[in-house]
Structure formats: C-alpha cells, structure tokens
Amino acid sequence: MTRALVALGLMLLSACGSNTSLPPPRILSVEPDKATIGFSDPITVRLDAAFPIRVDYAEGQAQARSGTRVWFGQWEVGVRELDEQGALSVDLPADLGAAAYDVRVALADGRETTSPRGFTLVSQDAGTPDAGPDGIPDGGVYVADGGPEPDAGQDPTRPMGEGDITGYEFEPISDQDIGQPFTITVRAVGPRAADFTDKVDLSISKNNGNVSPTSLDKFVGGLCVQSIAIDAQGANVVLTVTDRFGVQASSNAFKVK
C-alpha cells in the first residue's frame, strides 16, 4: 500500500466523523536544493503528509483537496502539480536573488511545515576558479601554508550554528502501551550531522497527554537512541523534536493504547 493510500484512508476516517486529527506534514527533500540564478526547471518538494480531501458522496469518490501553497523565503512560488506520492512541482520566481531560503509548505486545512535554508540560489559566477591577473588558470593545486593537510573541511570543534543541521529523521514508531517505556531513534540531517551532539526538545501532539523525558540529549555522531514513555492514550500520536535554532521534525502517527 502506498503512502498516498494510507493518507487517504486516514482522511476518509476524518470525513466520516472520526475525531482523529491529521498529523503535521514534513518536508522530506527539496530537489534540487541548490541552483544558479536563471534556473528555469521545476523544483520538486517531497512531503510526508496526509492531505485533506473532498468527498463526493454522489459520485463515490474522494479527491485530494487543492490549495497547497509553497514559499521560498517570503516569496510564494507557483505550484504546478501534486502527485500521488506527495511530491509538489513548483516554479521559482524570475526575480529571486542569490541567497539561502527557508522552504515553507501550507496545506489547505492550515497545517504547515518549514525546511530552514532548504534551498540555495547562487550567482552564475559563484565558484568560478581564479584565473589570475593574466587570465591564465592556476597551474596547480593550492596548498594552504604548504603543509600536508591543505583543507581539513568542517572544524568539528566549532560550535553548531544556524544551517549546520537542516532537519531530523525518526525511524518508524509502532503502536505502544500507555506508560510503558519504548525506544525511539532520531538522526540529525545537514552539513555537520556527523558532529551533532546538541540537546533537542521533545514534545507530543495536542490532546495526547505527556511525554517523558521532554528532551533528547544523547546524540552521538548525529544519532540518538533513547527510551521514552507516554502517559496518555491516543489513536494518532505524533512526536516532534525542536532544536535551539527552531529546526523541527515529526515522527509518523502511531497509537498508544
């Protein structure tokens, strides 16, 4: 069964009078996530989302409701289409300048999600090698200070900054028993994910009680495996992590009985 069909089943329950709330959407990827000014091909924003639907009882059909909107920074972009796998095809504004942009998606029912600095636009001459004063390309590899390690890459001792971590990924969570500890696995995503050891906040969806502990602080090499417990029941429980820069990610919806 595809993700889209699972989402459709959840939404039909809602349409039939269930009080099950839909989980928040999550941006899985932006493809490509970097381009040069003047790039004119569509950008694909892939979502993990249960889309709101419109049920036509006369025709016996249920269709994903239109109205999904996408922003790159403060600029709203045109949405071409939404496929059955939750992929949005969007067009960049022609006057978008070189910068790193937050990518925000809002569904028709008001649920939304953001990928901080999820797309970067660069100028056409960015990254062009220095040709030197005579227009002749350098003849060899530049070695800083003449030492054996010209470029060590990211400095693992430098404190984490905005943009070093761009998101988090939960491993799927199965149904659980109330008050019984279970283990979750969360991975950091971003340029410095392998260096990540920061503490992140842990919260639970509204009306689903409390989660303990309320933070994850055992990331090692960008991976956290930690035991938690939930003290209330729910049919559509979702966990969310948030770091000190406001980067968020949510788990799949699961049941606590």
Coordinates of C-alpha atoms in Angstrom, one line a residue:
M1 CA 0.0 0.0 0.0
T2 CA 1.4 3.4 -1.0
R3 CA 1.9 6.3 1.4
A4 CA -0.8 8.2 -0.5
L5 CA -3.3 5.4 0.0
V6 CA -2.6 5.3 3.7
A7 CA -3.0 9.0 3.9
L8 CA -6.3 8.7 2.0
G9 CA -7.6 6.1 4.5
L10 CA -6.8 8.4 7.4
M11 CA -8.7 11.3 5.8
L12 CA -11.7 9.2 5.0
L13 CA -12.0 8.3 8.7
S14 CA -12.0 12.0 9.4
A15 CA -14.7 12.7 6.8
C16 CA -16.9 10.0 8.3
G17 CA -17.0 11.8 11.7
S18 CA -13.9 10.4 13.5
N19 CA -12.2 12.8 15.9
T20 CA -8.8 11.6 14.6
S21 CA -6.6 14.7 13.8
L22 CA -4.2 14.6 10.9
P23 CA -0.5 14.7 11.7
P24 CA 1.6 17.7 10.8
P25 CA 3.3 17.5 7.3
R26 CA 7.1 17.0 7.0
I27 CA 9.4 18.1 4.1
L28 CA 11.5 15.1 3.1
S29 CA 13.6 16.8 0.4
V30 CA 13.9 19.7 -2.0
E31 CA 15.3 18.6 -5.4
P32 CA 17.5 20.2 -6.4
D33 CA 18.3 22.0 -3.2
K34 CA 20.8 24.3 -4.9
A35 CA 20.7 26.1 -8.3
T36 CA 22.1 29.1 -10.2
I37 CA 20.2 32.3 -10.8
G38 CA 18.2 31.9 -14.0
F39 CA 17.4 28.2 -13.3
S40 CA 14.0 27.6 -15.0
D41 CA 13.3 23.9 -14.5
P42 CA 10.6 22.9 -11.9
I43 CA 11.7 22.3 -8.3
T44 CA 10.3 19.2 -6.6
V45 CA 9.4 19.5 -2.9
R46 CA 8.7 16.0 -1.5
L47 CA 6.4 15.7 1.5
D48 CA 5.4 13.2 4.1
A49 CA 1.8 14.4 4.6
A50 CA -1.8 13.3 4.9
F51 CA -3.6 15.7 2.6
P52 CA -7.1 17.0 3.3
I53 CA -9.7 15.6 0.8
R54 CA -13.0 16.4 -0.6
V55 CA -15.5 13.5 -0.6
D56 CA -18.1 13.4 -3.4
Y57 CA -20.8 11.1 -2.0
A58 CA -22.9 11.2 -5.2
E59 CA -20.0 10.0 -7.3
G60 CA -18.5 7.8 -4.6
Q61 CA -15.1 9.5 -5.0
A62 CA -12.6 11.1 -2.7
Q63 CA -10.0 13.5 -4.1
A64 CA -7.1 15.3 -2.5
R65 CA -8.2 18.9 -2.0
S66 CA -6.3 21.6 -3.8
G67 CA -5.0 24.7 -2.1
T68 CA -1.5 23.6 -1.1
R69 CA 0.8 26.7 -1.1
V70 CA 4.6 26.9 -1.1
W71 CA 7.0 29.8 -0.2
F72 CA 10.7 30.2 -0.7
G73 CA 11.6 32.7 2.0
Q74 CA 8.9 35.4 1.7
W75 CA 8.2 34.7 -2.0
E76 CA 5.2 32.4 -2.7
V77 CA 6.0 30.1 -5.7
G78 CA 3.7 28.7 -8.3
V79 CA 2.6 25.1 -7.7
R80 CA 2.3 23.1 -11.0
E81 CA 1.1 19.8 -9.6
L82 CA 0.9 17.4 -6.7
D83 CA 1.4 13.7 -7.5
E84 CA 0.1 10.7 -5.6
Q85 CA 3.4 10.3 -3.8
G86 CA 3.2 13.7 -2.1
A87 CA 5.6 15.5 -4.5
L88 CA 4.9 19.1 -5.3
S89 CA 6.3 20.6 -8.6
V90 CA 6.9 24.3 -8.2
D91 CA 8.4 27.2 -10.3
L92 CA 10.9 29.7 -9.0
P93 CA 10.1 33.4 -9.3
A94 CA 12.1 35.0 -12.0
D95 CA 13.5 37.8 -9.7
L96 CA 14.6 35.6 -6.9
G97 CA 18.1 36.6 -5.8
A98 CA 21.2 34.7 -4.6
A99 CA 20.6 33.5 -1.0
A100 CA 19.6 30.5 1.2
Y101 CA 15.9 30.3 1.5
D102 CA 13.6 28.7 4.1
V103 CA 11.1 26.4 2.3
R104 CA 7.6 26.5 3.8
V105 CA 4.6 24.4 2.7
A106 CA 1.0 25.1 3.9
L107 CA -1.8 22.6 3.2
A108 CA -5.4 23.6 2.5
D109 CA -6.5 22.9 6.1
G110 CA -3.8 25.2 7.7
R111 CA -1.2 22.6 8.7
E112 CA 2.2 23.6 7.6
T113 CA 5.9 22.8 7.8
T114 CA 9.3 24.5 7.1
S115 CA 12.7 23.3 6.0
P116 CA 15.1 26.1 7.2
R117 CA 17.5 27.1 4.5
G118 CA 16.2 24.2 2.4
F119 CA 17.0 25.8 -1.0
T120 CA 20.0 27.9 -2.0
L121 CA 20.3 30.1 -5.1
V122 CA 23.8 31.2 -6.2
S123 CA 25.0 33.7 -8.8
Q124 CA 26.3 32.5 -12.1
D125 CA 29.9 33.3 -11.4
A126 CA 29.9 31.7 -7.9
G127 CA 32.6 29.1 -7.6
T128 CA 34.5 30.1 -10.8
P129 CA 38.2 29.3 -10.3
D130 CA 40.5 32.4 -10.0
A131 CA 42.1 32.9 -13.4
G132 CA 44.9 35.1 -12.0
P133 CA 45.8 38.6 -13.2
D134 CA 46.7 37.4 -16.8
G135 CA 43.6 35.4 -17.3
I136 CA 45.6 32.2 -17.1
P137 CA 44.1 29.4 -14.9
D138 CA 46.3 28.4 -12.0
G139 CA 48.6 25.5 -13.0
G140 CA 48.5 23.5 -9.8
V141 CA 46.6 22.7 -6.6
Y142 CA 46.7 25.4 -4.0
V143 CA 48.1 24.1 -0.7
A144 CA 47.4 26.3 2.3
D145 CA 50.6 27.0 4.4
G146 CA 52.5 24.4 2.4
G147 CA 51.5 21.7 4.9
P148 CA 50.3 18.2 4.3
E149 CA 46.7 19.0 5.1
P150 CA 45.7 22.0 3.0
D151 CA 42.0 21.8 3.9
A152 CA 40.6 19.9 6.8
G153 CA 37.0 20.7 5.9
Q154 CA 34.4 21.4 8.7
D155 CA 36.0 22.1 12.1
P156 CA 34.4 19.6 14.5
T157 CA 35.3 21.8 17.5
R158 CA 33.4 24.8 16.2
P159 CA 30.0 25.3 18.0
M160 CA 27.0 24.4 16.0
G161 CA 25.5 27.3 14.0
E162 CA 22.4 28.0 12.0
G163 CA 22.3 25.9 8.9
D164 CA 24.6 23.2 10.2
I165 CA 21.6 21.0 10.9
T166 CA 18.8 21.2 8.4
G167 CA 16.4 18.6 9.8
Y168 CA 15.9 15.3 11.7
E169 CA 14.6 11.9 10.8
F170 CA 12.6 9.5 13.0
E171 CA 12.8 5.8 12.5
P172 CA 9.2 4.5 12.2
I173 CA 7.4 4.1 15.5
S174 CA 5.0 1.2 16.0
D175 CA 1.9 1.2 18.3
Q176 CA 2.7 1.4 22.0
D177 CA 1.2 0.7 25.5
I178 CA 0.5 3.6 27.8
G179 CA 3.1 4.3 30.4
Q180 CA 5.5 1.6 29.1
P181 CA 9.0 2.7 28.1
F182 CA 10.0 2.2 24.4
T183 CA 12.9 3.3 22.4
I184 CA 13.0 5.9 19.6
T185 CA 15.8 6.6 17.1
V186 CA 16.3 10.1 15.6
R187 CA 19.0 11.1 13.1
A188 CA 20.3 14.6 12.5
V189 CA 20.4 15.8 8.9
G190 CA 22.7 18.5 7.5
P191 CA 26.3 19.5 6.6
R192 CA 27.5 18.8 10.2
A193 CA 25.2 15.9 11.1
A194 CA 28.2 13.7 12.0
D195 CA 29.4 16.3 14.6
F196 CA 26.0 16.9 16.2
T197 CA 25.8 16.3 20.0
D198 CA 23.4 19.1 21.0
K199 CA 20.3 18.6 23.1
V200 CA 16.9 18.9 21.4
D201 CA 13.4 19.4 22.8
L202 CA 10.8 16.5 22.6
S203 CA 7.1 17.2 22.5
I204 CA 3.9 15.3 21.8
S205 CA 0.8 16.2 19.7
K206 CA -2.0 18.1 21.4
N207 CA -4.6 16.1 23.3
N208 CA -2.3 13.1 23.6
G209 CA -1.0 13.7 27.2
N210 CA 2.6 14.0 28.2
V211 CA 5.9 12.5 27.0
S212 CA 8.9 11.8 29.3
P213 CA 11.6 13.0 29.1
T214 CA 10.9 16.3 27.3
S215 CA 14.3 16.4 25.7
L216 CA 16.8 14.2 23.8
D217 CA 20.4 14.7 24.9
K218 CA 22.2 11.6 23.8
F219 CA 23.1 12.3 20.2
V220 CA 26.4 10.6 19.2
G221 CA 27.7 11.3 15.7
G222 CA 24.3 12.7 14.8
L223 CA 22.3 9.7 16.1
C224 CA 20.1 9.5 19.2
V225 CA 18.7 6.2 20.5
Q226 CA 16.7 7.0 23.7
S227 CA 14.0 5.4 25.8
I228 CA 10.8 7.4 26.4
A229 CA 7.3 6.9 27.8
I230 CA 3.9 8.4 27.1
D231 CA 1.3 8.7 29.9
A232 CA -2.0 9.1 27.9
Q233 CA -3.8 7.2 25.2
G234 CA -4.4 8.3 21.6
A235 CA -5.1 6.9 18.1
N236 CA -2.9 9.4 16.2
V237 CA 0.1 10.3 18.4
V238 CA 2.9 12.2 16.8
L239 CA 6.3 13.1 18.4
T240 CA 8.2 16.3 17.4
V241 CA 11.8 17.4 18.1
T242 CA 12.9 21.0 18.0
D243 CA 16.5 22.3 18.3
R244 CA 17.7 25.7 19.6
F245 CA 17.6 27.2 16.0
G246 CA 14.0 26.3 15.5
V247 CA 14.6 23.3 13.2
Q248 CA 11.8 20.8 13.7
A249 CA 10.8 17.3 12.6
S250 CA 8.0 14.9 13.4
S251 CA 7.5 11.2 13.6
N252 CA 4.9 9.0 11.9
A253 CA 1.5 8.9 13.6
F254 CA 1.1 5.8 15.9
K255 CA -1.4 4.5 18.5
V256 CA -1.0 4.4 22.3
K257 CA -3.4 2.0 24.0

